[in-house]
XYZ file of C-alpha atoms in Angstrom:
670
model
C 131.709 183.191 -21.395
C 128.378 182.266 -22.945
C 127.889 179.116 -25.050
C 127.191 181.302 -28.101
C 130.315 183.408 -27.762
C 132.456 180.307 -27.128
C 131.186 178.739 -30.367
C 131.918 181.939 -32.256
C 135.455 181.921 -30.902
C 135.951 178.281 -31.898
C 134.724 178.971 -35.405
C 136.919 182.019 -35.733
C 140.034 180.148 -34.609
C 139.302 177.211 -36.871
C 138.804 179.563 -39.805
C 142.066 181.315 -38.932
C 143.940 178.011 -38.950
C 142.443 177.026 -42.297
C 143.304 180.416 -43.789
C 146.937 179.925 -42.839
C 147.232 176.369 -44.101
C 147.531 176.697 -47.880
C 150.043 173.978 -48.459
C 149.702 171.403 -45.641
C 146.865 168.845 -45.780
C 143.579 170.576 -44.875
C 142.156 167.181 -43.867
C 144.869 166.924 -41.234
C 143.860 170.351 -39.910
C 140.193 169.322 -39.662
C 141.192 166.160 -37.769
C 143.228 168.260 -35.332
C 140.323 170.635 -34.729
C 137.804 167.806 -34.171
C 140.145 165.901 -31.872
C 141.027 168.930 -29.769
C 137.375 169.811 -29.259
C 136.342 166.264 -28.335
C 139.267 164.976 -26.243
C 139.465 165.500 -22.456
C 142.846 166.374 -20.998
C 143.781 163.375 -18.826
C 146.452 163.821 -16.150
C 146.901 160.315 -14.655
C 150.646 160.795 -14.423
C 149.967 163.387 -11.690
C 147.343 161.237 -9.998
C 144.733 163.868 -10.785
C 141.327 163.429 -12.334
C 140.661 164.346 -15.954
C 139.847 167.969 -16.667
C 138.409 169.708 -19.706
C 140.164 172.902 -20.688
C 138.138 175.535 -22.569
C 138.036 174.732 -26.248
C 139.420 178.179 -26.979
C 142.596 177.313 -25.103
C 142.856 173.952 -26.804
C 142.459 175.512 -30.231
C 145.186 177.999 -29.408
C 147.487 175.112 -28.465
C 146.522 173.301 -31.664
C 147.212 176.477 -33.610
C 150.697 176.706 -32.156
C 151.419 173.041 -32.869
C 150.140 173.288 -36.433
C 152.050 176.465 -37.212
C 155.190 174.903 -35.755
C 154.642 171.862 -37.974
C 154.088 174.070 -41.013
C 157.255 175.959 -40.170
C 159.194 172.717 -39.943
C 157.809 171.624 -43.306
C 158.711 174.991 -44.833
C 162.205 174.854 -43.376
C 162.655 171.306 -44.614
C 161.504 172.313 -48.088
C 163.651 175.412 -47.963
C 166.823 173.390 -47.469
C 166.142 171.428 -50.635
C 167.255 174.562 -52.547
C 170.924 175.584 -52.456
C 171.058 178.283 -49.797
C 173.217 180.806 -51.737
C 170.902 180.728 -54.758
C 167.743 181.070 -52.693
C 169.228 183.819 -50.546
C 170.408 185.723 -53.609
C 167.371 185.403 -55.873
C 164.384 183.729 -54.208
C 161.400 185.552 -52.744
C 159.401 188.667 -53.562
C 160.862 191.734 -55.270
C 159.406 195.195 -55.902
C 160.214 197.681 -58.669
C 158.907 201.251 -58.731
C 161.156 202.394 -61.590
C 158.384 201.920 -64.154
C 158.200 204.877 -66.544
C 154.391 204.703 -66.524
C 154.202 205.128 -62.743
C 153.116 201.586 -61.919
C 154.450 199.259 -59.253
C 155.757 195.855 -60.277
C 155.833 192.898 -57.904
C 157.899 189.857 -58.839
C 157.819 186.424 -57.249
C 160.940 184.302 -57.834
C 160.891 180.564 -57.143
C 164.242 178.745 -57.227
C 164.414 174.956 -57.460
C 167.202 172.682 -56.305
C 168.839 172.500 -59.739
C 168.961 176.277 -60.154
C 165.888 176.459 -62.388
C 163.765 179.557 -61.847
C 160.090 180.468 -62.257
C 159.107 184.139 -62.120
C 155.741 185.889 -62.021
C 155.594 189.676 -62.434
C 152.471 191.739 -61.741
C 152.411 195.380 -62.933
C 149.695 197.708 -61.641
C 149.924 200.034 -64.667
C 151.174 198.775 -68.034
C 151.553 201.171 -70.953
C 151.479 198.285 -73.435
C 148.067 197.347 -72.000
C 146.721 200.928 -72.330
C 147.140 201.459 -68.587
C 145.559 198.194 -67.449
C 147.426 195.862 -65.115
C 149.501 193.028 -66.551
C 151.087 189.704 -65.681
C 154.325 188.264 -67.029
C 155.444 184.696 -66.353
C 158.464 182.735 -67.413
C 160.880 179.946 -66.620
C 164.633 180.069 -66.884
C 167.819 179.428 -64.974
C 170.474 181.098 -62.836
C 173.648 181.572 -64.865
C 177.050 181.882 -63.232
C 175.468 182.489 -59.843
C 175.023 186.167 -60.779
C 171.974 186.496 -63.001
C 168.617 185.018 -63.940
C 167.880 184.539 -67.646
C 164.284 183.953 -68.793
C 164.453 182.986 -72.499
C 160.799 183.513 -73.486
C 158.643 185.421 -70.977
C 154.890 185.336 -71.587
C 153.248 188.770 -71.198
C 149.470 189.225 -70.892
C 147.130 192.119 -70.130
C 144.878 191.325 -67.189
C 141.845 192.844 -68.920
C 142.161 190.386 -71.799
C 143.440 192.901 -74.358
C 146.517 192.282 -76.498
C 149.689 194.110 -75.348
C 151.026 196.469 -78.010
C 154.159 198.630 -78.161
C 154.024 202.133 -79.627
C 157.429 201.871 -81.310
C 160.424 199.633 -81.717
C 160.518 195.837 -82.016
C 157.550 193.674 -80.950
C 157.199 193.203 -77.216
C 158.100 189.545 -77.553
C 161.439 190.492 -79.125
C 162.102 193.153 -76.479
C 161.502 190.647 -73.670
C 163.407 187.729 -75.208
C 166.193 186.549 -72.876
C 164.955 188.839 -70.098
C 167.882 189.064 -67.694
C 168.014 190.030 -64.016
C 171.528 190.734 -62.748
C 172.287 190.751 -59.047
C 174.204 193.562 -57.376
C 175.573 191.818 -54.295
C 176.530 195.058 -52.561
C 173.239 196.882 -53.097
C 171.135 193.737 -52.683
C 169.164 194.546 -55.827
C 168.357 192.968 -59.173
C 168.684 195.018 -62.358
C 166.922 193.864 -65.498
C 168.076 194.526 -69.050
C 165.180 196.841 -69.897
C 165.806 199.396 -67.169
C 164.094 198.065 -64.039
C 165.714 197.983 -60.601
C 164.226 195.475 -58.150
C 164.408 195.700 -54.352
C 163.430 192.971 -51.941
C 159.972 193.364 -50.494
C 160.251 195.414 -47.324
C 163.783 196.641 -48.066
C 164.597 200.323 -47.823
C 164.457 201.973 -51.254
C 166.750 204.977 -51.871
C 164.816 208.224 -51.829
C 164.692 210.017 -55.178
C 166.424 213.335 -55.502
C 164.401 216.326 -54.330
C 165.549 218.311 -57.343
C 162.923 218.829 -60.048
C 164.620 216.548 -62.594
C 161.745 215.424 -64.804
C 159.463 217.414 -67.044
C 156.548 215.858 -68.921
C 155.751 219.187 -70.587
C 156.031 219.454 -74.370
C 158.203 222.075 -76.040
C 157.713 224.435 -77.866
C 153.995 223.584 -77.818
C 152.451 222.623 -74.492
C 149.210 220.872 -75.475
C 147.715 218.846 -78.300
C 145.540 221.819 -79.223
C 148.693 223.895 -79.643
C 150.195 221.112 -81.762
C 147.170 221.052 -84.092
C 147.322 224.816 -84.507
C 151.095 224.748 -85.126
C 150.659 221.997 -87.713
C 148.102 224.081 -89.612
C 150.435 227.098 -89.578
C 153.366 224.947 -90.737
C 151.218 223.586 -93.575
C 150.438 227.195 -94.537
C 154.182 227.975 -94.747
C 154.537 230.062 -91.575
C 158.331 230.195 -90.919
C 157.671 230.351 -87.186
C 156.532 226.717 -87.423
C 157.979 225.219 -90.602
C 161.297 224.720 -88.811
C 159.564 221.999 -86.762
C 158.984 219.989 -89.948
C 162.007 217.767 -90.522
C 161.702 215.206 -93.378
C 165.185 213.869 -92.624
C 164.224 213.155 -89.015
C 161.140 211.311 -90.268
C 163.154 209.159 -92.676
C 163.340 205.467 -91.851
C 167.081 205.591 -92.551
C 167.699 208.290 -89.947
C 168.277 207.145 -86.376
C 170.398 210.126 -85.299
C 168.281 212.950 -83.879
C 171.023 214.844 -82.007
C 171.780 217.363 -84.761
C 168.130 218.055 -85.640
C 166.853 221.617 -85.313
C 164.234 220.649 -82.722
C 166.960 219.287 -80.422
C 169.369 222.167 -81.042
C 166.750 224.873 -80.392
C 165.524 223.101 -77.259
C 169.017 222.917 -75.779
C 169.775 226.570 -76.547
C 166.404 228.219 -75.918
C 164.920 226.089 -73.132
C 167.981 224.814 -71.232
C 170.368 227.651 -72.073
C 173.201 225.369 -73.215
C 175.896 226.804 -75.497
C 177.804 223.606 -76.281
C 177.079 219.902 -75.917
C 178.105 216.403 -76.981
C 176.278 213.185 -77.693
C 175.661 210.997 -74.671
C 173.584 208.035 -75.824
C 170.771 207.494 -78.316
C 167.686 205.465 -77.493
C 167.836 201.907 -78.759
C 164.168 202.027 -79.666
C 164.499 205.250 -81.600
C 162.949 205.122 -85.030
C 160.947 207.251 -87.400
C 158.218 204.718 -88.308
C 156.582 205.418 -84.952
C 157.339 209.154 -85.048
C 159.360 208.833 -81.836
C 162.966 209.025 -80.669
C 163.047 207.940 -77.033
C 165.877 208.343 -74.526
C 168.099 210.703 -76.496
C 170.955 211.612 -74.136
C 173.137 214.725 -74.494
C 175.972 216.092 -72.353
C 176.586 219.745 -71.606
C 180.121 220.967 -72.384
C 181.704 223.948 -70.656
C 182.200 226.466 -73.512
C 185.741 227.636 -74.227
C 187.349 225.337 -71.654
C 189.771 222.411 -71.960
C 189.034 218.988 -70.542
C 191.715 218.579 -67.845
C 191.879 214.781 -68.086
C 192.220 214.743 -71.870
C 194.366 217.838 -72.360
C 197.133 215.856 -74.081
C 194.735 214.271 -76.542
C 193.691 215.562 -80.001
C 191.018 218.303 -80.002
C 188.240 215.947 -81.078
C 188.915 213.861 -77.946
C 189.164 216.543 -75.257
C 186.766 219.053 -76.845
C 184.017 218.589 -74.233
C 185.003 220.027 -70.871
C 182.988 218.900 -67.810
C 180.521 221.308 -66.199
C 180.173 219.988 -62.625
C 183.760 219.143 -61.645
C 186.803 217.546 -63.309
C 184.849 214.345 -63.907
C 181.094 214.965 -64.185
C 178.778 216.560 -66.715
C 175.277 217.937 -66.658
C 173.287 215.454 -68.717
C 169.776 215.484 -70.159
C 167.651 212.683 -71.552
C 164.820 213.774 -73.815
C 162.121 212.323 -76.031
C 161.463 213.735 -79.507
C 158.084 212.935 -81.071
C 155.511 213.737 -83.700
C 152.439 213.967 -81.447
C 150.104 214.782 -84.316
C 150.740 213.892 -87.940
C 153.370 211.251 -88.627
C 155.738 211.375 -91.588
C 157.780 213.943 -93.535
C 155.236 216.785 -93.190
C 154.463 216.369 -89.480
C 155.902 218.756 -86.896
C 158.291 217.550 -84.182
C 158.293 218.491 -80.497
C 160.310 217.620 -77.423
C 157.738 215.542 -75.559
C 159.538 215.487 -72.217
C 162.985 215.547 -70.658
C 164.901 214.482 -67.576
C 168.014 215.976 -66.014
C 169.997 212.885 -65.024
C 171.472 212.588 -61.558
C 175.198 212.047 -60.824
C 176.071 208.368 -60.364
C 179.558 206.937 -60.077
C 180.183 204.999 -63.247
C 183.625 203.677 -64.017
C 183.508 201.032 -66.708
C 183.217 200.967 -70.451
C 179.812 199.308 -70.730
C 178.170 201.483 -68.102
C 179.213 204.574 -70.047
C 178.053 203.462 -73.461
C 175.281 200.970 -72.655
C 174.085 201.485 -69.067
C 171.326 198.885 -69.557
C 168.490 201.397 -69.420
C 169.496 202.808 -66.042
C 169.820 206.399 -67.184
C 172.767 207.961 -65.403
C 174.647 211.180 -65.563
C 177.907 210.810 -67.459
C 181.132 210.831 -65.477
C 184.389 210.664 -67.383
C 187.269 208.374 -66.499
C 190.938 209.310 -66.597
C 192.505 207.575 -69.620
C 195.307 205.067 -68.998
C 198.857 206.066 -69.765
C 200.901 204.503 -72.550
C 203.086 202.801 -69.937
C 200.040 201.217 -68.251
C 198.670 199.920 -71.561
C 202.033 198.518 -72.621
C 202.552 196.744 -69.282
C 199.093 195.144 -69.497
C 199.555 193.910 -73.071
C 203.068 192.612 -72.399
C 201.794 190.563 -69.464
C 198.720 189.269 -71.350
C 200.500 188.318 -74.575
C 203.516 186.937 -72.729
C 201.195 184.566 -70.855
C 199.649 183.441 -74.153
C 203.077 182.604 -75.542
C 203.989 180.820 -72.285
C 200.777 178.794 -72.520
C 199.135 179.675 -69.187
C 197.773 182.543 -67.073
C 196.275 184.818 -69.737
C 192.678 184.501 -68.480
C 193.329 186.758 -65.484
C 193.757 189.783 -67.746
C 190.442 189.398 -69.604
C 187.818 191.516 -67.903
C 184.451 189.952 -67.040
C 181.945 192.651 -66.248
C 180.474 192.372 -62.764
C 177.001 193.661 -63.618
C 176.044 191.063 -66.164
C 177.078 192.433 -69.542
C 179.240 189.427 -70.260
C 181.841 190.281 -72.848
C 182.991 187.336 -74.905
C 185.835 185.092 -73.856
C 188.907 185.516 -75.998
C 189.130 182.486 -78.306
C 192.205 180.382 -79.152
C 194.198 181.836 -76.263
C 197.271 179.612 -76.393
C 197.339 178.065 -79.863
C 195.759 178.293 -83.303
C 192.645 176.366 -84.275
C 195.054 173.779 -85.698
C 196.806 173.445 -82.332
C 200.069 175.233 -83.156
C 201.416 177.181 -80.105
C 202.363 180.855 -80.277
C 206.012 181.892 -80.280
C 205.924 185.709 -80.475
C 203.566 188.697 -80.620
C 203.070 192.311 -81.707
C 200.469 194.960 -80.851
C 199.470 198.478 -81.838
C 196.772 201.013 -80.997
C 193.766 201.369 -83.312
C 191.892 204.160 -81.540
C 191.533 205.929 -78.214
C 191.488 206.894 -75.523
C 187.819 207.490 -76.309
C 186.027 210.081 -74.219
C 184.382 209.901 -71.708
C 185.334 206.417 -70.464
C 188.940 206.461 -71.679
C 188.816 203.101 -73.438
C 191.457 202.212 -75.993
C 191.166 199.718 -78.829
C 194.291 197.713 -79.609
C 195.126 195.152 -82.286
C 197.274 192.179 -81.339
C 199.077 189.749 -83.603
C 200.262 186.335 -82.484
C 202.652 184.286 -84.607
C 202.422 180.507 -84.267
C 205.092 177.853 -84.542
C 203.720 176.673 -87.907
C 203.756 180.206 -89.365
C 200.043 180.976 -88.843
C 199.334 184.616 -87.955
C 196.392 185.263 -85.589
C 194.926 188.765 -85.313
C 192.446 189.988 -82.699
C 190.998 193.246 -81.393
C 190.778 194.061 -77.670
C 189.483 196.992 -75.648
C 191.580 198.278 -72.752
C 189.229 199.438 -69.975
C 189.469 200.735 -66.452
C 187.814 198.133 -64.225
C 185.665 198.765 -61.144
C 188.629 198.448 -58.788
C 190.706 200.910 -60.829
C 192.946 198.288 -62.476
C 193.187 197.960 -66.237
C 191.619 194.981 -67.962
C 190.920 193.719 -71.475
C 187.674 192.956 -73.231
C 187.584 190.919 -76.411
C 186.233 192.713 -79.492
C 184.062 195.789 -79.644
C 181.046 195.933 -77.318
C 178.308 193.482 -78.348
C 179.756 192.956 -81.825
C 183.049 191.114 -82.071
C 182.116 190.376 -85.695
C 183.215 193.897 -86.622
C 186.790 192.773 -85.900
C 186.668 188.972 -85.648
C 189.586 186.760 -84.807
C 191.405 185.935 -88.033
C 193.990 183.374 -89.067
C 196.130 184.464 -92.002
C 193.569 187.161 -92.796
C 190.500 184.893 -92.836
C 187.886 184.644 -90.027
C 188.990 181.849 -87.724
C 186.765 178.776 -87.509
C 186.311 178.637 -83.738
C 185.712 175.227 -82.135
C 182.622 174.152 -80.138
C 182.200 171.013 -78.016
C 179.254 169.061 -76.653
C 179.191 166.056 -74.332
C 182.730 166.842 -73.158
C 184.106 166.588 -76.686
C 182.117 163.615 -78.000
C 180.546 166.007 -80.539
C 182.591 168.870 -82.057
C 182.069 171.440 -84.792
C 183.475 174.813 -85.841
C 182.025 178.141 -86.972
C 183.555 181.366 -88.278
C 182.273 184.943 -88.183
C 179.660 186.216 -88.640
C 178.421 183.206 -86.638
C 178.931 183.811 -82.921
C 177.735 181.960 -79.847
C 174.795 183.349 -77.883
C 174.628 180.463 -75.390
C 176.656 177.348 -74.741
C 176.730 174.505 -72.219
C 177.534 170.787 -72.177
C 174.384 169.689 -74.029
C 173.425 172.648 -76.220
C 174.968 175.435 -78.267
C 173.182 178.328 -79.989
C 174.876 180.529 -82.585
C 173.512 183.731 -84.116
C 174.651 186.789 -86.012
C 173.903 185.783 -89.616
C 171.388 187.724 -91.701
C 170.799 191.113 -93.251
C 170.255 194.002 -90.844
C 167.768 193.417 -88.031
C 166.777 190.037 -89.534
C 169.919 188.575 -87.969
C 168.291 188.673 -84.529
C 165.840 185.990 -85.701
C 168.592 183.659 -86.976
C 169.718 180.727 -84.845
C 171.908 177.683 -85.399
C 170.979 175.467 -82.465
C 172.514 172.120 -81.517
C 170.732 170.117 -78.802
C 171.518 166.729 -77.269
C 168.552 164.421 -76.533
C 165.961 167.200 -76.953
C 162.334 166.996 -75.945
C 159.761 167.843 -78.575
C 157.154 170.544 -78.211
C 153.675 169.740 -76.967
C 151.844 173.022 -77.481
C 154.020 175.553 -75.700
C 155.708 173.125 -73.297
C 158.746 170.908 -73.791
C 157.874 167.231 -73.649
C 160.109 164.306 -72.634
C 163.102 163.238 -74.706
C 162.414 160.517 -77.252
C 164.301 157.342 -78.089
C 165.613 158.037 -81.582
C 165.491 160.287 -84.638
C 162.452 158.516 -86.109
C 160.495 159.136 -82.914
C 161.454 162.810 -83.065
C 160.141 163.037 -86.619
C 156.841 161.399 -85.624
C 156.414 163.700 -82.632
C 157.058 166.844 -84.684
C 154.729 165.768 -87.469
C 151.943 165.054 -84.963
C 152.143 168.524 -83.385
C 148.967 170.428 -84.415
C 150.803 173.775 -84.227
C 153.386 172.721 -86.833
C 153.557 171.745 -90.467
C 156.511 169.528 -91.384
C 157.826 168.053 -94.607
C 158.559 164.370 -94.995
C 161.942 163.373 -93.590
C 164.678 162.607 -96.114
C 167.941 160.750 -95.566
C 171.151 162.823 -95.484
C 174.604 162.607 -93.905
C 176.053 164.801 -91.140
C 179.690 164.287 -90.164
C 179.692 160.873 -91.796
C 176.625 159.794 -89.791
C 173.222 158.917 -91.245
C 170.679 161.634 -90.441
C 167.108 162.713 -91.220
C 166.334 166.154 -92.648
C 163.014 168.000 -92.574
C 161.643 171.562 -92.728
C 159.113 172.898 -90.202
C 156.844 175.959 -90.223
C 154.231 177.180 -87.763
C 150.518 176.962 -88.543
C 149.084 179.406 -86.030
C 149.527 183.155 -85.803
C 151.800 184.252 -82.989
C 150.744 187.408 -81.153
C 152.727 189.535 -78.733
C 152.664 187.797 -75.361
C 151.975 184.342 -76.855
C 154.435 181.559 -76.296
C 156.185 180.295 -79.411
C 155.163 176.882 -80.763
C 158.017 174.601 -79.736
C 159.642 172.393 -82.351
C 162.381 171.051 -80.081
C 163.819 172.079 -76.757
C 165.511 175.503 -77.277
C 163.856 175.860 -80.714
C 160.584 177.761 -81.193
C 158.757 179.121 -84.211
C 157.869 182.789 -84.370
C 155.795 184.521 -86.996
C 157.288 184.250 -90.525
C 159.925 181.777 -89.338
C 161.041 178.452 -90.757
C 163.286 175.743 -89.289
C 165.450 173.149 -91.046
C 166.165 170.126 -88.873
C 168.899 167.502 -88.995
C 168.326 164.581 -86.603
C 171.189 162.153 -85.942
C 171.118 158.843 -84.056
C 174.381 158.815 -82.095
C 176.551 155.667 -82.015
C 176.385 153.195 -79.154
C 178.752 154.036 -76.362
C 178.199 157.805 -76.527
C 176.604 159.495 -73.547
C 173.475 160.556 -75.482
C 171.132 158.958 -78.014
C 170.093 161.731 -80.417
C 171.631 164.957 -81.707
C 169.355 167.617 -83.222
C 170.631 170.505 -85.350
C 168.140 173.300 -86.088
C 168.693 176.211 -88.504
C 165.978 178.832 -88.049
C 165.470 182.161 -89.800
C 162.829 184.462 -91.247
C 161.285 183.122 -94.462
C 162.847 185.987 -96.421
C 166.328 185.068 -95.107
C 165.973 181.301 -94.938
C 167.852 180.220 -98.083
C 170.669 182.687 -97.369
C 171.043 181.464 -93.770
C 170.952 177.777 -94.740
C 173.738 178.388 -97.244
C 175.779 180.280 -94.614
C 175.291 177.333 -92.224
C 176.626 174.740 -94.676
C 180.319 175.067 -93.624
C 179.287 174.712 -89.981
C 177.215 171.623 -90.756
C 180.091 170.106 -92.729
C 182.466 170.532 -89.768
C 180.641 168.134 -87.392
C 182.669 165.264 -86.006
C 181.622 162.471 -83.647
C 184.080 160.906 -81.213
C 182.780 157.810 -79.449
C 184.584 157.115 -76.146
């Protein structure tokens, strides 16, 4: 080998080693390379004279040693993270279920305490007008089954601002982004419709059937739409039927019975009879779009064999594939040209959904954006329902064992725990019970709503609503309240919403709240309640209680401070916030400081929210009222912060609704 080629080989190997050493000390690598090149290979232990091996060979040996060292470092670092959490969630994940045809790559880093950092790259992002995008966020693994990222930050890689075409702002859509693990499939499913597979894992092949059409109907191009709009404006009856002022009304979110949908099903798909499957959550006339409208084909003139004993309005839709499954279509209805009452409507595209085995209440009604063909479930018999309720309510009277009957959904839609299981809020135990059926079985999942009454020793009557569902293993279970809204039928005591208890610091701090307040998150050091407000404004309402919170420094949470006065100073010094002077008040008999906070800067989609306190941010048009309490000596924390946040237009109403909760605080020093 020539001197020149040997030098080239040395350089190439050294460059290779450096390229593989992002992480270990590069200075150490350079020392290894220099030492290997310069050091002769002595062999006195064999009684032989020194010999110089080719530098290429020495560099190869050094490469092996270095890579082995790096591997040991990586393995050592790896075992700092709990193995089950890393195995379940850590690493690189791929999703190709993007509606815009892009590929998303997600990196998940899991730390030793279960905290998670995610970075998602999307090659094609509709909200970025087709440019690529990056989403980052920090969160935690909850219950060992799902990752929750409270406030993801979404940016377009070309520097533009992400913008949604309809529905809530992107920030609201991504809030509390959740990835739920399917242990059997080895996948993660997010709450906006994405399915994530591990990098390199086999991905199920899509059906070969032509299921999706991106063709408009009855027009097929924008030129056709413009011409049809002109003819509709001129009063041509062949096109005026596409004008639907009711469909364009902001109050109308129900497109199933519109003429555009009915004609499409009859004339294009050839359906004679159908039923409602599911309406798109982001449907809404202001954007001239109803997305993900799902309808089910019914076999005309036939009886549903599983619901033949039920009233006609229950069993009226007979399945079309077999005794359980239905042909199902998901379509999008839009105004591609003029928006508003005079604009024409078209079906912008449709998808024939593929058969998937469902089997639980939530997957039928709210299949978290995984669009699936509907499959009905055989309803439970009266004897099965009675046996379940007798066992559940008997355990509540006995004072133990009732939890086993309350269904916790395996795929992440956590239904609420049933409150006051064994006694009233005042502590009086139950002595007897009654129950009756309110509705059901409801097609197609066969769920039944029941009302239970528990009578306590002191004469208090507790009333609750439960849903009887068929669980994944075929057994019956109970879910508390109606799906996602137990406030429709809250737990009551003597006819009034029960004031349910909450605890922090293992009971050192307690308070109580009644419906419509309901908990959205709870742990030992923080509780967040929501549900109060008018209409959609309620989603921006929070009653947050935090122990020893850190204050916001820009968009990051800073360290906890020593006392309430220090919290006030930190908040008032934040350039993103404007705060009133602190005034002295009392909370639960303790001296406290009260102040109001608003944000100074405009918050755009994809921006992080200016942080007031840990768990408390300020969005656009929001205001926060703070109560800061110095806790007594001997308690396991120094400061308690209570934050009431709401839209400006709702603020006074929400503060008034929070007054009974604030008045219920009690402090119990050990």
